[in-house]
Amino acid sequence: MTLFLDSPVLLPPFVRGERPVLERVYRHYVRGVFAMACRSLNTHPSSESMASDAGDIVSETFLRAFADTARKAYDGLRPYRPYLMTIGRNVLRKLAISGRRQVRLDDNDEPYTLDEHTKEPYEHPTIIAATEQFIGTLNEPERSVHRLRYDQGEGQEETAKQLRLSRQQVRTIEAKLRNMLRLHLERLHLIETAPITESL
Amino acid sequence: MSSLPQKPSLNDAQLDRLLSHGELSPQEVDAGWETLAAKMAPEKATSWMQRLLQVRVLTPVMITACLLLALFVTLKLQPKDDAFTVRGEGGFHAVARCLPSCVPGAKLAFELGDAPQGYLLAWVSQGADTLWIFPDAAGFSPLLAASREAQLIPQAITIPDDWHGAIDITLVIGGSPEREARDAPRARTTLRVSVLDATP
């Protein structure tokens, strides 16, 4: 989905720099920019967080993309993703020049060919398969919250609005999803049983 | 499918990653947006938030201010039925009623509200002299019952021929009908009566 081509109505408020639209653009493209940053840093996304170099690259990329000049320079006629990725690569180029990290600078959007060992232990195919199986058992509104929050990366407020829930209800369902998944994986003996903490 | 080498224990962030199919979790996206929004320049005056403030907050404030102004102007321009003005100092409310109008020779009565129980003393200071209204020449002062309701004092006086222009009348509720009671008033207020010339 190309955001501005599918929803051209978003372009004028985007050019004006209206925060809700900027947030929407951010949420739509952040995972792609993060993946590109990880790829260029030769790391796997599962071993990187937003509090890392990859996160810094994402932040810097969007800061530049949302600056006045960059917003006004985007015409809305071409897909936004390549435009954003070009900005991201410029950020990476600057990092490469600084020599702080080794950066791979190419336009390669290929999937990861990194060694399995670079993945985190929990990203084992058996656990991933069990997680997918668990997601398939969700009921409404758990499934809706999962789709909007975990698949589409929508904010809690937007999710609550679309599902006619309160933000607290969305938060509660997210916590429930985590606990249910943990129990599911524990029952399958795929993860260590979490220690029971007793509250005083 | 490779076998699971060692059972990992999962924290909430890792569970969120699994639920996000290995992508950035919504919680990470939320945190990334908050960081980015904090770094971005403040929104311009035309932002939706400010427009919302203008519509939802400023407009009602302006409407209220206009209504208050209109009310103030209306009250100021409202014709005084008996050409009196209340200039209260607190204590109780007082209104002067001129019959038929505030001209020398007409009747002047007092209407008091929210007054404590006691005797009404009233006088006009004219330079060093004091013209006593109550107690009158016979030593009479009206006795008031404590009342929040407006009460018209039936003992009207005749407006003297030498009253012209603004006349300040001091009203006191005292514990006795004697003039000395003004030194220990239970309540006190001042009225200004605008006395017109009798001849056109």
Short mmCIF file of N, CA and C in Angstrom, two decimals, chain A residues 31 123 131-132 135 146 149-153 181, chain B residues 13-29:
data_model
loop_
_atom_site.label_atom_id
_atom_site.label_comp_id
_atom_site.label_asym_id
_atom_site.label_seq_id
_atom_site.Cartn_x
_atom_site.Cartn_y
_atom_site.Cartn_z
N ARG A 31 8.57 0.46 10.03
CA ARG A 31 9.14 -0.89 10.02
C ARG A 31 10.04 -1.10 8.80
N GLU A 123 13.63 -16.51 18.37
CA GLU A 123 13.10 -16.48 17.01
C GLU A 123 13.37 -17.82 16.30
N THR A 131 3.65 -19.52 17.68
CA THR A 131 3.05 -18.18 17.84
C THR A 131 1.97 -17.96 16.78
N GLU A 132 2.28 -18.33 15.56
CA GLU A 132 1.28 -18.18 14.48
C GLU A 132 0.04 -19.01 14.79
N ILE A 135 -1.94 -17.16 17.36
CA ILE A 135 -2.66 -16.01 16.79
C ILE A 135 -3.93 -16.48 16.08
N HIS A 146 -4.96 -7.26 17.75
CA HIS A 146 -3.71 -7.81 17.22
C HIS A 146 -3.47 -7.31 15.79
N ARG A 149 -2.80 -3.34 15.97
CA ARG A 149 -1.59 -2.94 16.72
C ARG A 149 -0.35 -3.69 16.23
N TYR A 150 -0.43 -5.01 16.20
CA TYR A 150 0.78 -5.80 15.93
C TYR A 150 1.05 -5.97 14.43
N ASP A 151 -0.01 -6.05 13.63
CA ASP A 151 0.22 -6.21 12.19
C ASP A 151 0.40 -4.87 11.50
N GLN A 152 -0.48 -3.92 11.84
CA GLN A 152 -0.47 -2.65 11.11
C GLN A 152 0.28 -1.53 11.84
N GLY A 153 0.62 -1.79 13.10
CA GLY A 153 1.39 -0.79 13.85
C GLY A 153 0.63 0.48 14.18
N LEU A 181 0.09 -15.82 25.19
CA LEU A 181 1.14 -16.39 24.34
C LEU A 181 2.19 -17.08 25.21
N ALA B 13 8.93 -7.69 25.98
CA ALA B 13 9.34 -7.10 24.70
C ALA B 13 9.52 -8.19 23.64
N GLN B 14 10.06 -9.32 24.06
CA GLN B 14 10.26 -10.42 23.11
C GLN B 14 8.92 -11.04 22.70
N LEU B 15 8.01 -11.13 23.64
CA LEU B 15 6.67 -11.64 23.31
C LEU B 15 5.98 -10.70 22.32
N ASP B 16 6.17 -9.40 22.54
CA ASP B 16 5.58 -8.42 21.62
C ASP B 16 6.20 -8.57 20.23
N ARG B 17 7.49 -8.82 20.18
CA ARG B 17 8.14 -9.03 18.88
C ARG B 17 7.57 -10.27 18.19
N LEU B 18 7.38 -11.32 18.95
CA LEU B 18 6.81 -12.53 18.35
C LEU B 18 5.41 -12.27 17.81
N LEU B 19 4.62 -11.54 18.61
CA LEU B 19 3.25 -11.21 18.16
C LEU B 19 3.28 -10.31 16.92
N SER B 20 4.39 -9.59 16.74
CA SER B 20 4.52 -8.70 15.57
C SER B 20 5.22 -9.41 14.41
N HIS B 21 5.32 -10.72 14.50
CA HIS B 21 5.96 -11.52 13.43
C HIS B 21 7.42 -11.09 13.23
N GLY B 22 8.09 -10.72 14.31
CA GLY B 22 9.50 -10.37 14.23
C GLY B 22 9.76 -8.92 13.87
N GLU B 23 8.71 -8.20 13.52
CA GLU B 23 8.86 -6.77 13.19
C GLU B 23 8.95 -5.96 14.48
N LEU B 24 9.16 -4.65 14.32
CA LEU B 24 9.10 -3.77 15.48
C LEU B 24 7.74 -3.93 16.14
N SER B 25 7.74 -4.05 17.46
CA SER B 25 6.45 -4.21 18.15
C SER B 25 5.73 -2.87 18.21
N PRO B 26 4.43 -2.88 18.41
CA PRO B 26 3.71 -1.59 18.49
C PRO B 26 4.23 -0.72 19.63
N GLN B 27 4.68 -1.37 20.71
CA GLN B 27 5.19 -0.59 21.84
C GLN B 27 6.48 0.14 21.43
N GLU B 28 7.31 -0.54 20.63
CA GLU B 28 8.54 0.11 20.15
C GLU B 28 8.20 1.24 19.17
N VAL B 29 7.19 0.99 18.34
CA VAL B 29 6.77 2.03 17.38
C VAL B 29 6.23 3.24 18.15
#
